Coordinates of C-alpha atoms and ligand atoms in Angstrom, one line a residue:
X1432 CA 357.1 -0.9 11.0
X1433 CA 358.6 0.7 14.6
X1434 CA 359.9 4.1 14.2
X1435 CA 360.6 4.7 18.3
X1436 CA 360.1 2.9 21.4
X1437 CA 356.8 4.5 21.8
X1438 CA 355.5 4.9 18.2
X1439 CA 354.3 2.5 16.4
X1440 CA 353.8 3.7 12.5
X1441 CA 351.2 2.0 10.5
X1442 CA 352.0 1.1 6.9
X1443 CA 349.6 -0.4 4.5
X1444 CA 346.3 -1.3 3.8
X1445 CA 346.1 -4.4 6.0
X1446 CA 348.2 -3.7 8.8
X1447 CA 346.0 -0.4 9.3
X1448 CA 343.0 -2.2 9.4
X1449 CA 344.3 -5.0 11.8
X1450 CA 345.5 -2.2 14.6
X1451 CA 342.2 -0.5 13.8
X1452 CA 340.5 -3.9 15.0
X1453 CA 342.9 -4.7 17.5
X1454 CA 342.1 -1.0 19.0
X1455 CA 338.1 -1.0 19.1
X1456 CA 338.6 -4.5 20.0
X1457 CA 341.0 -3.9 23.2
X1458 CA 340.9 -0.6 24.1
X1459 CA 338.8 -0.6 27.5
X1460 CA 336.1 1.3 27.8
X1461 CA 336.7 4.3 30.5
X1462 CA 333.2 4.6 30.6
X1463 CA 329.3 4.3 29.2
X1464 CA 327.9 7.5 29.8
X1465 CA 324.0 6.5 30.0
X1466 CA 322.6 2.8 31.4
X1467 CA 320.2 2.1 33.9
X1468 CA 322.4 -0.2 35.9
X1469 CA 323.3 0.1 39.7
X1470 CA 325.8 -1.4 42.1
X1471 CA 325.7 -4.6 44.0
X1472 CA 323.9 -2.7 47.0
X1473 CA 321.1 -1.8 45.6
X1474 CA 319.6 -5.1 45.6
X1475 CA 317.2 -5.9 43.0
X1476 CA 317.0 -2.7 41.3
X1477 CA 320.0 -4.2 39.9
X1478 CA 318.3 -6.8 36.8
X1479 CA 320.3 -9.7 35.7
X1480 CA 319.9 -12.9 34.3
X1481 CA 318.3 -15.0 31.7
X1482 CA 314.7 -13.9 32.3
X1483 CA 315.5 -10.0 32.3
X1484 CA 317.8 -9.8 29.2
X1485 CA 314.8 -12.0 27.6
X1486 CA 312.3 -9.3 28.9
X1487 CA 313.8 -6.6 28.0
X1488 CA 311.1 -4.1 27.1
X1489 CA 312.8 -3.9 23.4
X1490 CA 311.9 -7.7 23.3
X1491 CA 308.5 -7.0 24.8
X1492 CA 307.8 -4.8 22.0
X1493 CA 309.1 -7.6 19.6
X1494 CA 307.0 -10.4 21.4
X1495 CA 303.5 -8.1 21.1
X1496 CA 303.5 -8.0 17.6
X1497 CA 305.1 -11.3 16.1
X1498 CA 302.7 -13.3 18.4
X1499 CA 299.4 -11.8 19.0
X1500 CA 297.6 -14.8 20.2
X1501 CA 298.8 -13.0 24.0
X1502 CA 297.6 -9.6 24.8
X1503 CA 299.8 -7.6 26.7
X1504 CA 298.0 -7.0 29.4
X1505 CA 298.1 -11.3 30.3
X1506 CA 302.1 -10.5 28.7
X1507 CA 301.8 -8.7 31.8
X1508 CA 299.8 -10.9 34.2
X1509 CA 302.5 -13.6 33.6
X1510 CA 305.3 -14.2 36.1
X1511 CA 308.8 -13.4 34.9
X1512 CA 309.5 -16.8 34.0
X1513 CA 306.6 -17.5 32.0
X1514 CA 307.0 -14.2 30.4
X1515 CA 310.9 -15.1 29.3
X1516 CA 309.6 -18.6 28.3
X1517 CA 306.8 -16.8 26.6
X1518 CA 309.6 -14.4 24.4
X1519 CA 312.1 -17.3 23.7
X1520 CA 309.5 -19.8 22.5
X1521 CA 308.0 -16.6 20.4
X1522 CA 311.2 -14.8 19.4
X1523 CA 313.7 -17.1 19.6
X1524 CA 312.0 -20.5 18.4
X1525 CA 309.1 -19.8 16.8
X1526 CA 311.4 -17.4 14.0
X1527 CA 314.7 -16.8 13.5
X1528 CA 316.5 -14.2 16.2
X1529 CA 317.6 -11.9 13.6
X1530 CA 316.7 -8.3 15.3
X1531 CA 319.1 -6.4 16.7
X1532 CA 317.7 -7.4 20.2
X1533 CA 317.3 -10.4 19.9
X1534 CA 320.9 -11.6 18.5
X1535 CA 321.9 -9.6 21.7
X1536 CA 320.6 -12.1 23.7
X1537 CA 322.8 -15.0 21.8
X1538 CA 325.8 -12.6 21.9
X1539 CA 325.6 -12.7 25.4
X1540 CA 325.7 -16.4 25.8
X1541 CA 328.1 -17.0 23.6
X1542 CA 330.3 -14.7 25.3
X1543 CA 329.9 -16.7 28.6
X1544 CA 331.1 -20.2 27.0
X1545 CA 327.2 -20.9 26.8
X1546 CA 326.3 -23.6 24.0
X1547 CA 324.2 -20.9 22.1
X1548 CA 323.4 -24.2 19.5
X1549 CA 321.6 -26.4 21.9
X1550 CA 319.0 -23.7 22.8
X1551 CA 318.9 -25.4 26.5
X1552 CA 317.2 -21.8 28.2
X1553 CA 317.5 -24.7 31.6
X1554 CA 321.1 -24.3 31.4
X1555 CA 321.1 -21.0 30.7
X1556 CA 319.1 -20.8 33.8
X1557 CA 321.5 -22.8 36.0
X1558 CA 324.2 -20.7 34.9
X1559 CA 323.5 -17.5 36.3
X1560 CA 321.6 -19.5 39.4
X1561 CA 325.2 -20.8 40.3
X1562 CA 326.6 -17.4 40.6
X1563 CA 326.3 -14.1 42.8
X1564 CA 325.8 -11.3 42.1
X1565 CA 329.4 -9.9 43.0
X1566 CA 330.8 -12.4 40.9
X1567 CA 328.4 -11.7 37.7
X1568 CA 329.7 -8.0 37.7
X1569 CA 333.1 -9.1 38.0
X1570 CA 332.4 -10.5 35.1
X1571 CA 330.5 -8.4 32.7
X1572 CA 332.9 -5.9 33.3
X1573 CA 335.5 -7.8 32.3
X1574 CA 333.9 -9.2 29.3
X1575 CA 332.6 -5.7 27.8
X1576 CA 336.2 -4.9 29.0
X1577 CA 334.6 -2.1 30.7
X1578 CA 335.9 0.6 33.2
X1579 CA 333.4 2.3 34.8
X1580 CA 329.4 2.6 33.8
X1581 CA 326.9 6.1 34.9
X1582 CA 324.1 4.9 36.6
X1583 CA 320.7 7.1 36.4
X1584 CA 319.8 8.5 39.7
X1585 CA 316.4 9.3 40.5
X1586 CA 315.9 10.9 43.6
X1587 CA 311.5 10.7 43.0
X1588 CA 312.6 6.8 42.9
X1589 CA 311.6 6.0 46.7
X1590 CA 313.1 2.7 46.4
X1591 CA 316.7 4.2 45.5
X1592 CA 316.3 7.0 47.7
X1593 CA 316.4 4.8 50.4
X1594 CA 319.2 3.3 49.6
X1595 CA 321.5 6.7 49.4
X1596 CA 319.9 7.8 52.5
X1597 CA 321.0 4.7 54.5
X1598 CA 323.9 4.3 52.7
X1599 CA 325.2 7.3 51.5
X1600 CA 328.0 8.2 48.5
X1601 CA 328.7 4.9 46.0
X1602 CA 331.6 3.4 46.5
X1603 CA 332.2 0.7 44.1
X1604 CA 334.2 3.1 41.9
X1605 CA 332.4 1.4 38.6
X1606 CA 329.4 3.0 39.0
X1607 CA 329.4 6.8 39.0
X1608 CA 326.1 8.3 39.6
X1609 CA 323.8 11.1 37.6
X1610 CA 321.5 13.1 38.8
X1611 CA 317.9 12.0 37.2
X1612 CA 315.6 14.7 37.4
X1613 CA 312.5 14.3 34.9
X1614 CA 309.8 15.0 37.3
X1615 CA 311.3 18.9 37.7
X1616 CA 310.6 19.4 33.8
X1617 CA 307.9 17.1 32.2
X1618 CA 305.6 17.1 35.7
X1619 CA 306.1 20.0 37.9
X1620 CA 302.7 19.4 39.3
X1621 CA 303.6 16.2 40.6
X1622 CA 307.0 17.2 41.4
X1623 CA 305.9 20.3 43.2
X1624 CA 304.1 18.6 46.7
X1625 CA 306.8 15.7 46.5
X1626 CA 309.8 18.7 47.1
X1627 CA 307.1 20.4 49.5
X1628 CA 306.8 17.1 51.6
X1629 CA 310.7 17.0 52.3
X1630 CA 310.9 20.3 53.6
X1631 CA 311.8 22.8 50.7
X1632 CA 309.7 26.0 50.6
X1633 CA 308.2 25.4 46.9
X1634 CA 304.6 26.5 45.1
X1635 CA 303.9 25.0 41.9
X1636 CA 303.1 29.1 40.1
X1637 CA 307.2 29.2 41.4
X1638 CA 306.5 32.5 43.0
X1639 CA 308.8 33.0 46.3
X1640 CA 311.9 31.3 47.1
X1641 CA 310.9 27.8 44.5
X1642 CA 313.2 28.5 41.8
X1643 CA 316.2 29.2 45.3
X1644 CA 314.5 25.9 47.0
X1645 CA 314.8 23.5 43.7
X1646 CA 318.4 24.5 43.7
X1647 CA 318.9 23.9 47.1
X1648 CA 317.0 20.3 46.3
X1649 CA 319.2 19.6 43.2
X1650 CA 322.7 20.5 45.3
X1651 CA 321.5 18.5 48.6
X1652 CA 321.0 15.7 46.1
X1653 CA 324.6 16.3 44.3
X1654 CA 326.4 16.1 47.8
X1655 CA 324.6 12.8 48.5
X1656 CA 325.7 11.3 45.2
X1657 CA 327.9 13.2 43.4
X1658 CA 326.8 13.2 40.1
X1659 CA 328.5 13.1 36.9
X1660 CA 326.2 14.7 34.9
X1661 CA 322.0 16.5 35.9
X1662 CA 319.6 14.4 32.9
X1663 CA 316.6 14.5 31.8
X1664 CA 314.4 12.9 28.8
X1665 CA 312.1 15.1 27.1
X1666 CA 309.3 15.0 24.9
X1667 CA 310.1 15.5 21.2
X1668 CA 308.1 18.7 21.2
X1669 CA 309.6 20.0 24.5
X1670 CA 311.1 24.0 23.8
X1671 CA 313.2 25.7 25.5
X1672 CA 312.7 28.5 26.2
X1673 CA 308.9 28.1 26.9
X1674 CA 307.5 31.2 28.6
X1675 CA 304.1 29.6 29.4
X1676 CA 306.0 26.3 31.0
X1677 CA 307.6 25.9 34.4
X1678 CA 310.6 24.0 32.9
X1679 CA 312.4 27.1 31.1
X1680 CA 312.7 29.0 35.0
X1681 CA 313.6 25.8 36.4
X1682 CA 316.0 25.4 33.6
X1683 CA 317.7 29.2 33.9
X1684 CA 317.3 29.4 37.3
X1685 CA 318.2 26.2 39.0
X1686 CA 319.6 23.3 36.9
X1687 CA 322.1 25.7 35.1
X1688 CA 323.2 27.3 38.2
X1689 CA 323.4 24.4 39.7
X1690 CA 325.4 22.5 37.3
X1691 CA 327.8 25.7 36.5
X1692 CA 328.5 25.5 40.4
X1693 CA 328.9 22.0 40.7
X1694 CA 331.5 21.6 37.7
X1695 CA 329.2 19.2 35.9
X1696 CA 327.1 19.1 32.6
X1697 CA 323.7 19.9 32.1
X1698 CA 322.4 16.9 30.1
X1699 CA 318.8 17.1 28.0
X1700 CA 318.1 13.6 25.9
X1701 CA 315.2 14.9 23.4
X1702 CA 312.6 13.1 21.3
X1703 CA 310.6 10.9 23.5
X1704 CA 307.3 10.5 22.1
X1705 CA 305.7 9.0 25.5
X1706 CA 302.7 6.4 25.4
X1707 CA 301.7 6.2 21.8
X1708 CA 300.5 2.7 23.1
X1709 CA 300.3 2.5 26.7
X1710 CA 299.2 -1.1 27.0
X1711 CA 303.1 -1.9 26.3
X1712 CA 303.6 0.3 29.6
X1713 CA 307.7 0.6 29.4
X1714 CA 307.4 -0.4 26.0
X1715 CA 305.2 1.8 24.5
X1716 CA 307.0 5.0 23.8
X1717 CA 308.0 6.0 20.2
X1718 CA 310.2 8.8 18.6
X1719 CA 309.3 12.2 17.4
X1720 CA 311.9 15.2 15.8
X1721 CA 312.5 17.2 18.2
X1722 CA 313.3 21.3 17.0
X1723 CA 317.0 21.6 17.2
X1724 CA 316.1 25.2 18.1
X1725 CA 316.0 23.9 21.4
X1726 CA 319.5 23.0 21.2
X1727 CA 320.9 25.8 19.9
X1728 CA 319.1 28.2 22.2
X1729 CA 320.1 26.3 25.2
X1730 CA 323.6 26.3 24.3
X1731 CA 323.6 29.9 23.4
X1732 CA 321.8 31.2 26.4
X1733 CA 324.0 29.7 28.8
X1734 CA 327.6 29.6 27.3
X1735 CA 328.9 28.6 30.9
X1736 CA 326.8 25.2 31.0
X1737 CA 328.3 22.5 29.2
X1738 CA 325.5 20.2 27.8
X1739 CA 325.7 16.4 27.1
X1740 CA 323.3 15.7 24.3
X1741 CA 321.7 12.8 22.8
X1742 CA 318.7 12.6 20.6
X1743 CA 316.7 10.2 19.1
X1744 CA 315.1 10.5 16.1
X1745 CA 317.7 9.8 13.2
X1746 CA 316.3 12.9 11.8
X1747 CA 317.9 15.4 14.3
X1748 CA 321.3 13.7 13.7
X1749 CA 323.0 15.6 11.1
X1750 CA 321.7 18.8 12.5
X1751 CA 323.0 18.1 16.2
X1752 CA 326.3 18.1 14.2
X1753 CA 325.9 21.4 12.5
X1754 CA 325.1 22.7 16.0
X1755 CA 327.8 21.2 17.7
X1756 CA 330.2 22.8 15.5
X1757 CA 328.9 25.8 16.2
X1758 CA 329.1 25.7 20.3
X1759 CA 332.0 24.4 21.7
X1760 CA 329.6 23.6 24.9
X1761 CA 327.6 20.9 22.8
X1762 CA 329.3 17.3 23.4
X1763 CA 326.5 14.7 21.1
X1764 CA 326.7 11.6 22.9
X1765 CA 325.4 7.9 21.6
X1766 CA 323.0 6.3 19.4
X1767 CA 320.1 6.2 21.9
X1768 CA 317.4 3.5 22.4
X1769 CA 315.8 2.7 18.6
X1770 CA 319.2 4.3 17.1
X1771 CA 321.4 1.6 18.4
X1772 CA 321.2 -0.8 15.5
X1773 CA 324.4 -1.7 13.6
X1774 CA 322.7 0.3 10.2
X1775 CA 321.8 3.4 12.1
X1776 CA 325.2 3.9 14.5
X1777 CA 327.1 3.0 10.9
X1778 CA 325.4 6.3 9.7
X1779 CA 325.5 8.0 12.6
X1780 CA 328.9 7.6 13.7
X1781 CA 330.4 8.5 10.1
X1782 CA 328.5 11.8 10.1
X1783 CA 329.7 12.5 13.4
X1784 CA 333.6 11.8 12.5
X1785 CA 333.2 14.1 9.3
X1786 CA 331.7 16.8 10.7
X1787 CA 333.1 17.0 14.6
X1788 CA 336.4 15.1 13.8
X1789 CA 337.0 13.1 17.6
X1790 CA 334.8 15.5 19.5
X1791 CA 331.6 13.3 20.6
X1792 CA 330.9 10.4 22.5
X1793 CA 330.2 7.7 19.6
X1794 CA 327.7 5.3 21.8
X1795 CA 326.6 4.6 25.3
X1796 CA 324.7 1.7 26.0
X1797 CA 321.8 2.5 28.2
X1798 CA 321.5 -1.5 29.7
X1799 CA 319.0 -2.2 31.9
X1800 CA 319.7 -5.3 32.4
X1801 CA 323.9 -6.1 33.7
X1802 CA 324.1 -8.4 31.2
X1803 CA 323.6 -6.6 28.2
X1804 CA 326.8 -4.2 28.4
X1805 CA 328.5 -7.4 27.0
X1806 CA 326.2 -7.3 23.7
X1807 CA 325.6 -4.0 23.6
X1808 CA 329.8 -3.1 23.8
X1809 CA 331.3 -6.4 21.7
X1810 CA 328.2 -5.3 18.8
X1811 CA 329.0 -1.3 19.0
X1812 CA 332.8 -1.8 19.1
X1813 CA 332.4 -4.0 15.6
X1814 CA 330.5 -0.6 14.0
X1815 CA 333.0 1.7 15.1
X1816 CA 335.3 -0.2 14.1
X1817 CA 334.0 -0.4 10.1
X1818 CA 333.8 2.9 10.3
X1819 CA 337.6 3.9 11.7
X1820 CA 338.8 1.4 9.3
X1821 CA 337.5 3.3 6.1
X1822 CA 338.4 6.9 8.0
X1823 CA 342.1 5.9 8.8
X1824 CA 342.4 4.4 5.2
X1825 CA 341.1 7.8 3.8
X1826 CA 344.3 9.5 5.9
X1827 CA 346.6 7.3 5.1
X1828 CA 346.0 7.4 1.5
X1829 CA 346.8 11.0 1.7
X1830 CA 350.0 10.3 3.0
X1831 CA 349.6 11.0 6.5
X1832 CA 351.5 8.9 8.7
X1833 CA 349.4 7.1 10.8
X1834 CA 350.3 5.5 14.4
X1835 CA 348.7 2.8 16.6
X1836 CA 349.0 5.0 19.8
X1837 CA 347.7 8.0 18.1
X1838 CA 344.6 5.4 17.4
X1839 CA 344.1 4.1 20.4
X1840 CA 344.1 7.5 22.0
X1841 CA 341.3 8.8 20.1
X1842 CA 339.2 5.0 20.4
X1843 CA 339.7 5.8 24.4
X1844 CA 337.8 9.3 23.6
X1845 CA 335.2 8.2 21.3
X1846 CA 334.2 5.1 23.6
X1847 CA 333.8 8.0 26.6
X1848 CA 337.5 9.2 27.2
X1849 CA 335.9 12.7 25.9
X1850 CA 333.7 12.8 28.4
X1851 CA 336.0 12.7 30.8
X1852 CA 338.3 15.0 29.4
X1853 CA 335.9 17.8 29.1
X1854 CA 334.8 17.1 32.8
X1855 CA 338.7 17.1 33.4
X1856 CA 338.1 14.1 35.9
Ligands
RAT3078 O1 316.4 3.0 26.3 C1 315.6 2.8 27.1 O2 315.7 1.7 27.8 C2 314.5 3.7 27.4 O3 313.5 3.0 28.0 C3 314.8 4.8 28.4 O4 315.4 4.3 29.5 C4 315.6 5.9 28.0 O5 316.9 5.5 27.6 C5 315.7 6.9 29.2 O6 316.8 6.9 29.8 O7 314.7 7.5 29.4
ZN3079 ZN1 318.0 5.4 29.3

């Protein structure tokens, strides 16, 4: 039913939930606030292709413990390829793909006219061997029907530093950049003589000008790239504020600054639990509560820092609601790293609608490897769009009148549009 030219009114149990799936289906997606992707000209940090996504250090995980006749450490030892034949034969032959990771894998074939059903990993091979590397992105974008993507910038990274030193500001619009700073919170030690060595006046008991000098470090860095966002993953037990730890004045008196002055949010991701099993190197950390506390405190204490937050246990989800409602400089974002599965985001993203209405990010997709913002998008689109279905169903069975535009404006929000909003870009 059309009221106006520009208004199109929803009536009706079906024809709601067809625009609903039209929407999460269509809308594109301004952009995925958190992957570890980079542009064309940064060479092979850039991962694509069969091998990676079959390497992916979820799979590894998966591959350690369904086959243990291979250690990880000769896991390791192998070359890629015999590590990705090692996975498929394992993961994919060997059992049925059912994980989460795994059918990612498939979803991503499928969605490039692959014949998922022969299981030919040769052709899957020659595929991506036929085309560049210009091209590819071309079409990943397209296919995840994608906008833009936020890289993660490390300046410790001396193999990406090089590039933004030769090279300078991005400027293949897709990829904005964020400003990765672990090192400054979780190893000041190590962080201390590497700032030293490029010429800022810094001692590691911060006495003197270091709290000035790591501010000067972390706006030198933000007119090199101009970042979207300052990061930074931390420990499940990391507090704020710590008296007795170097991150709380580093905190107060140079990332907050910083990102006040530069326009930008300040964004913590909490509840690493690094290493329980380092022998799975990437793949080895786990998941700890963190203490919302932390949260709360840093959104109190700074009321002119907006902060981007993700966390990842599942058991810190309904309180980063609660605390979101409460400070109107708290934007949750996503359904980070073990929370991406369709069961957990179903959960998630419900709790979020009923307690912050539109006002989050529902998912980003943190891809390392190009290829998986197809899978990743076409599989979190599908959950968002369960959800929507039954929350527009609710509304409408009040009464309200419900439009497609009205829809598809708050699907742009949810799948980032927020983000962009509140950054007013
Ligand atoms: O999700 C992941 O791939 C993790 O290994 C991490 O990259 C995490 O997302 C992070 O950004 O630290
Ligand atoms: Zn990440």
């Amino acid at each position: 039913m059309s009221t106006t030219q520009s208004e199109t009114v929803l009536a009706g149990r079906t024809e709601i939930a067809n625009a609903v799936e039209r929407i999460c289906r269509t809308t594109p997606l301004p952009v995925d606030l958190h992957t570890h992707l980079y542009s064309a000209r940064f060479g092979d940090l850039l991962l694509w292709g069969f091998d990676e996504l079959v390497t992916y250090h979820y799979l590894i995980a998966e591959v350690c413990r369904t086959n243990r006749s291979v250690s990880p450490d000769e896991f390791y030892a192998m070359s890629k390829r015999e590590q990705a034949d090692h996975v498929w034969q394992s993961l994919f032959i060997d059992e049925s793909p059912i994980s989460e990771a795994r059918r990612g894998v498939l979803t991503c074939l499928q969605a490039y006219g692959l014949d998922v059903e022969s299981r030919d990993v040769e052709q899957y091979r020659e595929f991506f061997a036929s085309t560049t590397v210009e091209e590819h992105i071309d079409r990943v974008f397209e296919l995840a029907n994608c906008e833009k993507v936020v890289m993660t910038n490390d300046p410790f990274d001396d193999q990406e530093c090089m590039v933004w030193l030769a090279q300078g500001a991005e400027t293949d619009e897709r990829f904005l950049a964020s400003l990765r700073i672990d090192p400054l919170l979780v190893t000041w030690h190590d962080a201390q003589p590497r700032l030293a060595e490029w010429g800022y006046d810094v001692s590691v008991d911060l006495s003197g000008n270091t709290l000035a000098e790591v501010r000067r470090f972390l706006m030198d860095w933000a007119e090199r790239i101009d970042p979207v966002y300052m990061a930074a993953s931390l420990g499940f037990n990391f507090q704020y504020p710590d008296p007795d730890h170097p991150s709380t004045a580093v905190i107060d008196e140079a990332i907050v600054p910083a990102c006040i002055e530069l326009g930008i949010p300040f964004s913590p991701m909490l509840g690493v639990k690094r290493q329980v099993n380092p022998t799975l190197r990437l793949a080895g950390d786990a998941v700890g509560k963190c203490d919302i506390g932390t949260v709360e405190r840093l959104c109190q204490h700074h009321p002119d820092c907006d902060f981007l937050v993700t966390l990842l246990s599942r058991e810190n989800q309904h309180e980063l609601c609660v605390a979101a409602r409460k400070f109107p400089n708290l934007l949750p974002f996503g359904c980070w790293w073990f929370l991406n599965d369709p069961s957990i985001i179903d959960e998630m993203t419900r709790e979020r609608v009923e307690l912050l209405g539109n006002s989050f990010v529902a998912q980003h997709s943190d891809c390392r490897v190009l290829d998986q913002l197809v899978y990743k998008w076409i599989h979190s689109r599908e959950s968002l769009r369960k959800v929507l279905t039954d929350k527009y169903l609710d509304l409408a069975a009040t009464g309200w009148r419900l439009t497609a535009e009205q829809i598809q404006a708050d699907v742009r929000g949810l799948l980032g549009g927020n983000f962009l909003d509140w950054l007013g870009r």
